[in-house]
Tab-separated table of C-alpha atoms in Angstrom:
chain	number	residue	atom	x	y	z
A	1140	MET	CA	34.802	112.176	81.354
A	1141	SER	CA	35.292	115.735	82.528
A	1142	HIS	CA	34.280	118.267	79.849
A	1143	THR	CA	33.787	122.005	79.498
A	1144	PRO	CA	32.184	123.874	76.645
A	1145	VAL	CA	34.771	125.950	74.632
A	1146	ASP	CA	34.056	128.954	72.404
A	1147	ARG	CA	34.985	127.668	68.972
A	1148	ALA	CA	35.383	131.246	67.677
A	1149	ASP	CA	38.830	131.444	69.275
A	1150	PRO	CA	40.652	128.191	68.640
A	1151	GLN	CA	43.872	127.562	70.543
A	1152	THR	CA	47.100	126.202	69.116
A	1153	PRO	CA	50.258	124.796	70.728
A	1154	HIS	CA	52.056	127.854	69.296
A	1155	GLN	CA	50.099	130.003	71.830
A	1156	ASP	CA	51.996	128.079	74.537
A	1157	LEU	CA	48.868	126.212	75.541
A	1158	HIS	CA	50.557	122.854	76.088
A	1159	SER	CA	53.773	122.540	74.125
A	1160	GLU	CA	56.686	124.650	73.028
A	1161	GLN	CA	56.309	123.537	69.392
A	1162	GLY	CA	53.776	122.086	66.953
A	1163	ALA	CA	54.232	119.731	64.062
A	1164	LEU	CA	56.697	120.254	61.234
A	1165	ARG	CA	55.614	119.993	57.637
A	1166	GLY	CA	54.694	116.397	56.747
A	1167	GLU	CA	54.564	115.095	60.313
A	1168	HIS	CA	51.782	112.985	61.671
A	1169	PRO	CA	48.531	115.034	61.865
A	1170	GLY	CA	47.362	113.303	65.035
A	1171	ARG	CA	43.849	112.600	63.751
A	1172	ALA	CA	42.047	110.699	61.003
A	1173	ARG	CA	40.080	112.330	58.205
A	1174	ASN	CA	37.094	109.980	58.295
A	1175	PRO	CA	37.074	107.633	61.347
A	1176	VAL	CA	34.645	104.747	61.542
A	1177	ILE	CA	33.154	106.144	64.827
A	1178	LYS	CA	34.182	108.543	67.639
A	1179	VAL	CA	34.159	106.946	71.039
A	1180	ALA	CA	33.028	109.147	73.913
A	1181	ASP	CA	35.335	107.935	76.728
A	1182	LEU	CA	36.907	104.978	78.410
A	1183	ALA	CA	34.244	102.778	79.995
A	1184	TRP	CA	36.282	100.359	82.092
A	1185	LEU	CA	39.481	98.176	82.125
A	1186	GLU	CA	39.404	94.378	82.252
A	1187	PHE	CA	41.813	92.231	84.325
A	1188	GLU	CA	42.165	88.639	85.514
A	1189	LYS	CA	43.491	87.793	89.005
A	1190	PRO	CA	43.421	84.537	91.014
A	1191	ASP	CA	42.514	86.151	94.385
A	1192	LEU	CA	39.405	88.358	94.181
A	1193	ASP	CA	39.290	88.852	97.939
A	1194	ARG	CA	42.798	90.332	97.984
A	1195	ALA	CA	41.930	92.482	94.970
A	1196	GLU	CA	38.841	93.881	96.702
A	1197	VAL	CA	40.826	94.722	99.803
A	1198	PHE	CA	43.317	96.806	97.804
A	1199	ALA	CA	40.506	98.303	95.724
A	1200	ARG	CA	38.803	99.552	98.917
A	1201	ASP	CA	42.084	100.959	100.273
A	1202	PHE	CA	42.856	102.655	96.998
A	1203	GLY	CA	39.401	104.292	96.981
A	1204	PHE	CA	37.104	102.240	94.780
A	1205	ALA	CA	33.616	101.155	95.694
A	1206	THR	CA	32.253	97.727	94.802
A	1207	ALA	CA	29.488	97.881	92.177
A	1208	ALA	CA	28.933	94.063	91.969
A	1209	ARG	CA	30.578	90.906	93.177
A	1210	THR	CA	30.125	87.270	92.285
A	1211	GLU	CA	32.290	84.153	92.727
A	1212	SER	CA	34.060	84.865	89.478
A	1213	GLU	CA	33.770	88.658	88.866
A	1214	LEU	CA	34.453	91.868	90.749
A	1215	TRP	CA	33.125	95.151	89.333
A	1216	LEU	CA	34.651	98.356	90.765
A	1217	ARG	CA	33.330	101.858	90.448
A	1218	GLY	CA	33.884	105.500	91.401
A	1219	THR	CA	31.511	108.055	92.846
A	1220	PHE	CA	30.449	109.611	89.542
A	1221	ALA	CA	27.313	108.329	87.849
A	1222	GLY	CA	27.995	106.168	84.805
A	1223	SER	CA	29.632	102.812	84.127
A	1224	PRO	CA	32.000	100.854	86.433
A	1225	CYS	CA	35.756	101.674	86.234
A	1226	MET	CA	37.112	98.170	86.292
A	1227	VAL	CA	36.141	94.451	86.106
A	1228	ILE	CA	38.384	91.788	87.623
A	1229	ARG	CA	37.613	88.199	86.671
A	1230	ARG	CA	38.972	85.193	88.456
A	1231	GLY	CA	41.812	83.613	86.479
A	1232	HIS	CA	44.893	81.416	86.922
A	1233	ALA	CA	47.316	84.347	86.779
A	1234	SER	CA	47.217	88.101	87.196
A	1235	ARG	CA	47.018	89.819	83.802
A	1236	PHE	CA	45.580	92.792	82.018
A	1237	ILE	CA	43.059	91.872	79.321
A	1238	GLY	CA	42.225	95.145	77.644
A	1239	PRO	CA	40.270	98.416	77.662
A	1240	ALA	CA	36.604	99.009	76.976
A	1241	PHE	CA	35.571	102.334	75.354
A	1242	ARG	CA	32.095	103.907	75.600
A	1243	ALA	CA	30.232	104.442	72.300
A	1244	ALA	CA	28.575	107.775	71.972
A	1245	GLU	CA	25.395	106.221	70.593
A	1246	ARG	CA	24.027	102.708	70.400
A	1247	SER	CA	24.025	102.976	66.574
A	1248	ASP	CA	27.855	103.365	66.692
A	1249	LEU	CA	28.079	99.674	67.617
A	1250	ASP	CA	26.268	98.674	64.413
A	1251	ARG	CA	28.417	100.936	62.302
A	1252	LEU	CA	31.611	99.572	63.904
A	1253	ALA	CA	30.462	95.964	63.595
A	1254	HIS	CA	29.667	96.407	59.947
A	1255	ALA	CA	33.040	98.118	59.163
A	1256	THR	CA	35.166	95.538	61.018
A	1257	GLY	CA	33.235	92.322	60.266
A	1258	SER	CA	32.371	91.922	63.910
A	1259	ALA	CA	29.123	91.244	65.856
A	1260	VAL	CA	27.191	93.205	68.429
A	1261	ARG	CA	26.791	91.035	71.514
A	1262	ASP	CA	25.198	91.296	74.931
A	1263	ILE	CA	27.590	91.717	77.843
A	1264	GLY	CA	27.171	91.029	81.538
A	1265	VAL	CA	27.901	94.505	82.879
A	1266	PRO	CA	25.839	95.683	85.898
A	1267	GLY	CA	22.626	97.199	84.384
A	1268	GLY	CA	23.116	95.353	81.114
A	1269	GLY	CA	24.644	96.458	77.817
A	1270	GLN	CA	26.060	95.494	74.435
A	1271	SER	CA	29.540	95.523	72.896
A	1272	VAL	CA	31.633	94.963	69.827
A	1273	ALA	CA	34.930	93.022	70.458
A	1274	LEU	CA	37.969	94.038	68.428
A	1275	LEU	CA	41.672	93.380	68.378
A	1276	ASP	CA	44.195	96.264	68.045
A	1277	PRO	CA	47.483	95.813	66.092
A	1278	SER	CA	49.370	95.218	69.305
A	1279	GLY	CA	47.107	92.281	70.063
A	1280	PHE	CA	45.113	93.925	72.871
A	1281	PRO	CA	41.431	92.904	73.012
A	1282	VAL	CA	39.401	96.158	72.790
A	1283	ARG	CA	35.703	96.431	73.469
A	1284	VAL	CA	33.384	99.241	72.433
A	1285	VAL	CA	30.350	99.225	74.673
A	1286	HIS	CA	26.998	100.784	75.152
A	1287	CYS	CA	25.449	100.332	78.647
A	1288	ALA	CA	21.676	100.033	79.021
A	1289	GLU	CA	21.709	101.694	82.504
A	1290	GLN	CA	24.010	104.056	84.341
A	1291	LEU	CA	25.117	103.489	87.952
A	1292	PRO	CA	23.765	106.252	90.219
A	1293	ALA	CA	26.203	108.736	91.798
A	1294	LEU	CA	27.663	108.066	95.249
A	1295	PRO	CA	28.533	110.634	97.978
A	1296	GLU	CA	31.603	112.728	97.098
A	1297	GLN	CA	34.768	113.491	99.027
A	1298	GLN	CA	34.381	117.268	99.320
A	1299	PRO	CA	37.339	119.544	98.293
A	1300	LEU	CA	38.827	121.626	101.096
A	1301	LEU	CA	38.192	125.368	101.090
A	1302	LEU	CA	41.556	127.121	100.594
A	1303	ASN	CA	42.848	130.559	101.467
A	1304	PHE	CA	44.906	132.253	98.720
A	1305	GLY	CA	46.935	135.390	99.455
A	1306	THR	CA	44.372	138.143	100.305
A	1307	ASP	CA	41.482	135.922	99.177
A	1308	HIS	CA	40.399	134.568	102.580
A	1309	ARG	CA	37.552	132.090	102.151
A	1310	ARG	CA	38.034	130.262	105.432
A	1311	ALA	CA	38.148	131.930	108.874
A	1312	ASN	CA	37.883	130.559	112.416
A	1313	VAL	CA	37.918	127.047	110.920
A	1314	THR	CA	40.833	124.622	110.846
A	1315	GLN	CA	41.840	122.229	108.100
A	1316	ARG	CA	42.103	118.596	109.178
A	1317	PRO	CA	41.649	116.282	106.123
A	1318	PRO	CA	40.762	112.820	107.495
A	1319	ARG	CA	43.272	109.975	107.045
A	1320	GLU	CA	41.096	107.835	104.811
A	1321	PRO	CA	41.187	106.339	101.333
A	1322	SER	CA	41.105	108.812	98.431
A	1323	ARG	CA	37.584	108.428	97.057
A	1324	ILE	CA	37.879	107.561	93.347
A	1325	GLN	CA	35.574	109.605	91.191
A	1326	ARG	CA	36.171	108.000	87.799
A	1327	LEU	CA	38.542	106.231	85.406
A	1328	GLY	CA	40.710	108.745	83.627
A	1329	HIS	CA	43.144	107.022	81.314
A	1330	VAL	CA	45.235	103.914	80.582
A	1331	VAL	CA	48.878	103.784	79.265
A	1332	LEU	CA	50.057	100.927	77.076
A	1333	GLU	CA	53.454	99.836	75.747
A	1334	THR	CA	53.699	98.522	72.169
A	1335	ARG	CA	56.329	97.367	69.670
A	1336	VAL	CA	54.180	98.522	66.743
A	1337	PHE	CA	53.547	102.116	67.868
A	1338	THR	CA	52.586	103.804	64.580
A	1339	ARG	CA	50.287	100.989	63.379
A	1340	THR	CA	48.555	100.869	66.736
A	1341	LEU	CA	48.239	104.706	66.959
A	1342	ASP	CA	46.665	104.844	63.530
A	1343	TRP	CA	44.227	102.111	64.341
A	1344	TYR	CA	42.826	104.044	67.354
A	1345	LEU	CA	42.522	107.213	65.237
A	1346	ASP	CA	40.997	105.556	62.219
A	1347	THR	CA	38.722	103.091	64.021
A	1348	LEU	CA	37.702	104.843	67.223
A	1349	GLY	CA	38.054	108.501	66.128
A	1350	MET	CA	40.504	109.545	68.857
A	1351	ILE	CA	42.876	112.530	68.385
A	1352	VAL	CA	46.367	113.263	69.624
A	1353	SER	CA	47.011	115.915	72.218
A	1354	ASP	CA	50.829	115.588	72.436
A	1355	PHE	CA	53.525	113.637	70.623
A	1356	LEU	CA	56.951	112.823	72.151
A	1357	PHE	CA	59.944	112.061	69.991
A	1358	LEU	CA	63.477	110.789	70.607
A	1359	ASP	CA	66.332	113.326	70.627
A	1360	GLY	CA	68.008	113.312	67.276
A	1361	GLN	CA	65.367	110.994	65.747
A	1362	ARG	CA	62.440	113.305	65.193
A	1363	GLU	CA	62.504	112.603	61.467
A	1364	ARG	CA	61.623	108.960	62.248
A	1365	GLY	CA	58.393	110.039	63.879
A	1366	PRO	CA	57.032	110.048	67.415
A	1367	THR	CA	57.559	107.317	70.023
A	1368	MET	CA	54.809	108.384	72.407
A	1369	ALA	CA	51.348	109.778	71.978
A	1370	PHE	CA	48.828	111.182	74.487
A	1371	ILE	CA	45.419	110.641	72.926
A	1372	ARG	CA	41.977	112.048	73.796
A	1373	CYS	CA	38.447	111.483	72.673
A	1374	ASP	CA	36.927	113.870	70.140
A	1375	GLN	CA	33.711	115.466	71.466
A	1376	GLY	CA	33.862	118.542	69.233
A	1377	SER	CA	33.657	121.786	71.184
A	1378	LEU	CA	33.459	119.982	74.535
A	1379	ALA	CA	36.785	120.089	76.226
A	1380	VAL	CA	37.714	116.604	77.535
A	1381	ASP	CA	40.682	114.950	79.295
A	1382	HIS	CA	44.046	115.706	77.707
A	1383	HIS	CA	44.497	111.943	77.365
A	1384	THR	CA	42.232	108.959	77.717
A	1385	LEU	CA	44.778	106.622	76.221
A	1386	ALA	CA	48.562	107.073	76.096
A	1387	MET	CA	50.918	104.747	74.169
A	1388	HIS	CA	54.684	104.499	73.834
A	1389	LEU	CA	57.100	102.442	71.806
A	1390	GLY	CA	58.999	99.863	73.839
A	1391	PRO	CA	60.336	96.330	73.850
A	1392	GLY	CA	57.268	95.025	75.631
A	1393	THR	CA	53.550	94.784	74.759
A	1394	GLY	CA	51.333	95.442	77.762
A	1395	TYR	CA	49.764	97.486	80.443
A	1396	VAL	CA	51.890	100.307	81.961
A	1397	HIS	CA	49.383	102.042	84.329
A	1398	SER	CA	45.883	103.318	84.729
A	1399	ALA	CA	44.757	106.573	86.315
A	1400	TYR	CA	41.744	107.458	88.524
A	1401	GLN	CA	40.520	110.921	89.342
A	1402	VAL	CA	40.136	112.107	92.940
A	1403	THR	CA	38.954	115.392	94.373
A	1404	ASP	CA	42.101	117.411	94.995
A	1405	LEU	CA	45.723	117.445	96.215
A	1406	ASP	CA	44.610	116.804	99.834
A	1407	SER	CA	42.762	113.725	98.676
A	1408	ILE	CA	45.856	112.519	96.868
A	1409	ALA	CA	48.160	113.141	99.847
A	1410	ALA	CA	45.923	111.890	102.659
A	1411	GLY	CA	44.969	108.866	100.573
A	1412	GLY	CA	48.660	108.164	99.949
A	1413	GLU	CA	49.356	108.269	103.652
A	1414	TYR	CA	46.544	105.792	104.179
A	1415	LEU	CA	48.071	103.461	101.597
A	1416	ALA	CA	51.583	103.773	103.031
A	1417	GLU	CA	50.370	102.890	106.551
A	1418	ARG	CA	48.939	99.699	105.170
A	1419	GLY	CA	52.193	98.639	103.582
A	1420	TYR	CA	51.497	99.324	99.877
A	1421	GLU	CA	54.433	100.427	97.658
A	1422	ARG	CA	54.538	103.870	96.140
A	1423	SER	CA	56.041	103.850	92.649
A	1424	TRP	CA	56.451	107.593	92.161
A	1425	GLY	CA	54.933	110.828	93.554
A	1426	ILE	CA	53.553	113.223	94.538
A	1427	GLY	CA	54.164	115.669	91.695
A	1428	ARG	CA	52.629	117.435	88.705
A	1429	HIS	CA	52.973	116.243	85.121
A	1430	ILE	CA	53.955	118.373	82.094
A	1431	GLN	CA	51.827	116.640	79.332
A	1432	GLY	CA	48.306	116.771	80.884
A	1433	SER	CA	49.363	118.908	83.920
A	1434	GLN	CA	47.834	116.374	86.353
A	1435	LEU	CA	48.750	116.213	90.065
A	1436	PHE	CA	49.831	112.555	90.363
A	1437	ASP	CA	50.712	109.737	92.774
A	1438	TYR	CA	51.542	106.209	91.594
A	1439	TRP	CA	51.077	103.031	93.582
A	1440	ARG	CA	51.628	99.246	93.076
A	1441	ASP	CA	48.829	96.854	93.948
A	1442	PRO	CA	49.604	93.388	95.471
A	1443	ASP	CA	49.891	91.960	91.908
A	1444	ARG	CA	52.391	94.634	90.853
A	1445	PHE	CA	49.984	96.536	88.647
A	1446	MET	CA	50.573	100.311	88.744
A	1447	LEU	CA	47.614	102.620	89.482
A	1448	GLU	CA	47.584	106.434	89.689
A	1449	HIS	CA	45.538	108.876	91.770
A	1450	PHE	CA	45.268	112.207	89.820
A	1451	ALA	CA	43.539	115.579	90.026
A	1452	ASP	CA	43.443	118.849	88.121
A	1453	GLY	CA	44.144	117.600	84.604
A	1454	ASP	CA	44.103	119.643	81.354
A	1455	LEU	CA	40.888	119.662	79.274
A	1456	PHE	CA	41.132	120.180	75.454
A	1457	SER	CA	38.461	120.670	72.799
A	1458	CYS	CA	38.882	119.393	69.227
A	1459	ASP	CA	40.387	122.724	68.160
A	1460	VAL	CA	43.714	122.062	69.940
A	1461	GLU	CA	46.330	120.641	67.533
A	1462	PRO	CA	49.046	118.200	68.745
A	1463	GLY	CA	52.095	119.508	70.505
A	1464	TRP	CA	55.565	117.973	69.925
A	1465	ALA	CA	58.291	117.690	72.519
A	1466	PRO	CA	61.412	115.623	73.172
A	1467	MET	CA	61.018	112.526	75.263
A	1468	SER	CA	62.932	112.412	78.516
A	1469	GLY	CA	62.625	111.045	82.018
A	1470	SER	CA	63.096	114.462	83.527
A	1471	GLY	CA	60.391	115.893	81.256
A	1472	LEU	CA	57.687	113.835	82.853
A	1473	ALA	CA	57.070	116.299	85.735
A	1474	GLN	CA	57.048	120.007	86.441
A	1475	TRP	CA	57.830	119.316	90.107
A	1476	GLY	CA	58.071	116.415	92.476
A	1477	PRO	CA	60.635	113.830	93.370
A	1478	PRO	CA	62.967	112.417	90.661
A	1479	VAL	CA	61.264	109.835	88.495
A	1480	THR	CA	61.939	106.324	89.770
A	1481	ARG	CA	63.332	103.313	87.865
A	1482	ASP	CA	60.259	101.444	88.971
A	1483	PHE	CA	57.927	103.906	87.314
A	1484	LEU	CA	60.030	103.918	84.101
A	1485	GLY	CA	60.197	100.150	84.024
A	1486	THR	CA	63.978	100.211	83.667
A	1487	ASN	CA	64.875	97.939	86.616
A	1488	PRO	CA	67.140	95.279	85.022
A	1489	SER	CA	65.784	91.734	85.107
A	1490	PRO	CA	66.033	88.521	83.046
A	1491	ALA	CA	62.439	89.032	81.915
A	1492	LYS	CA	63.207	92.561	80.661
A	1493	LEU	CA	66.316	91.297	78.771
A	1494	ARG	CA	64.223	88.578	77.124
A	1495	GLU	CA	61.687	91.228	76.067
A	1496	VAL	CA	64.425	93.361	74.465
A	1497	MET	CA	65.971	90.373	72.615
A	1498	THR	CA	62.631	89.211	71.357
A	1499	ALA	CA	61.696	92.697	70.183
A	1500	LEU	CA	64.983	93.235	68.329
A	1501	ARG	CA	64.571	89.965	66.423
A	1502	GLY	CA	60.908	90.578	65.571
A	1503	ASP	CA	59.051	92.408	62.773
A	1504	ASN	CA	58.242	95.629	64.567
A	1505	GLU	CA	59.305	99.243	64.999
A	1506	LEU	CA	62.025	98.659	67.573
A	1507	ASP	CA	65.631	98.546	66.263
A	1508	PRO	CA	68.903	99.172	67.956
A	1509	ALA	CA	68.855	102.921	67.260
A	1510	ARG	CA	65.353	103.233	68.679
A	1511	LEU	CA	66.274	101.128	71.765
A	1512	LEU	CA	69.393	103.200	72.484
A	1513	GLY	CA	67.327	106.440	71.983
A	1514	LEU	CA	64.741	105.208	74.477
A	1515	MET	CA	67.429	104.246	76.991
A	1516	LYS	CA	69.004	107.674	76.653
A	1517	ALA	CA	65.693	109.471	76.992
A	1518	MET	CA	64.720	107.624	80.163
A	1519	SER	CA	68.098	108.424	81.802
A	1520	SER	CA	68.006	112.126	80.845
C-alpha cells in the first residue's frame, strides 16, 4: 500500500475541495465504525479459479505480473514491490472469482478476529507460509484476513521517464523512447464488487475490518435513501493510504467487477496498453483519469472476461479526511478520456443480465424498481 505521513495538526475536509464538492448532511452515514473489531492494513491478494492455468499465466505475463509460484493446481502472481503476492489462481472447472484476502496489521489481530466471529486461525499455503481467518461477508463473498510469515523480496522496477515541464528542463540531449513491453505491475491496488445488499455489506467491512469511506455516491433524487456506491480505504491513522482499497456498488448482481494494479506512470500504462492490443486482448475502457481517486486508468479484459485495470498516480488520504458525497453518473467517472463504454458499465443487454435483474427484484435485498431505474438513469447520464 502506498502511504505518506500527514501532519495531523492540519486535518483536511471535503469542504476544502480536497476530493468532493460536498460532505455529508446531518444524519447521513458517517463512513466509519466507532469500535471496529480490527483494522486491516491493506489488500493482500485476490483468489480466483480457472480451468486453464497455462492460458492464465500467459495473460498474466502480458499484463505485467511476475510468477511467484506455480504448481499443477495453483498459480501465484506478484508485482515488483516486496510483500505478499497479488493474486492466486487455482485450477477449477469454471472461471470464477472466489474472494479477497486482506492483510492483518498484526498477527494478534487474527486471534481477536477469530474470537469475535467464532472462527478459527488456520495455516494457509501462501508462498513463505502464513495464517488466516476465513469469513463470509453479507453478500456471500468468502473473505480471508491473513498474516504472512515471510515477505517476497522486491523485483527490479520499471523506471519512470524523466519529463520536461515548461521551463523546468530536466532532460537535455536525450530522447524519450519508452520500450513496447508489458507494464510492470508494482502491486495490487483495489477490488470493486457489486452487491444487492449494499448497506449491510458496507457496514460489515467497517465494523469487522475497520475500513473507512473516502467517497459516497448517491442516485439523483434519492439521496435521502442513502448511498449506492462507496470507495473504501484502510485506516492507518496519520499515514495517507490509497483512496480506495475496496469499492462497492448496489446492483442486480453479486460479484466481481474489476481489480486494479499499480504501474509506474502514464507511459507505462500507454506502452503496456499498446503491447496488449498488439496481442489481441480487448480494452474495456481507457486511457483516462478518474474523479474519485484521481487515478490514471486503463481497463482490459482477460481471456476469461475478467476486467483488470492498470493505474498510476492515485490519491492518498489519511484518517483525518471525512467522506465526500457526490451524485452517481456514468459521465462522472472520469475527468478526461474517451466516453465510458457499455462494457465497462456492464450495461450490455443479455439474457443473463435480465435474469439477474428479475431475480434481484423478487428477492429480499436493497434493489427495488425505483433504485433500478435510478441506476439505469445514472449510468446513461
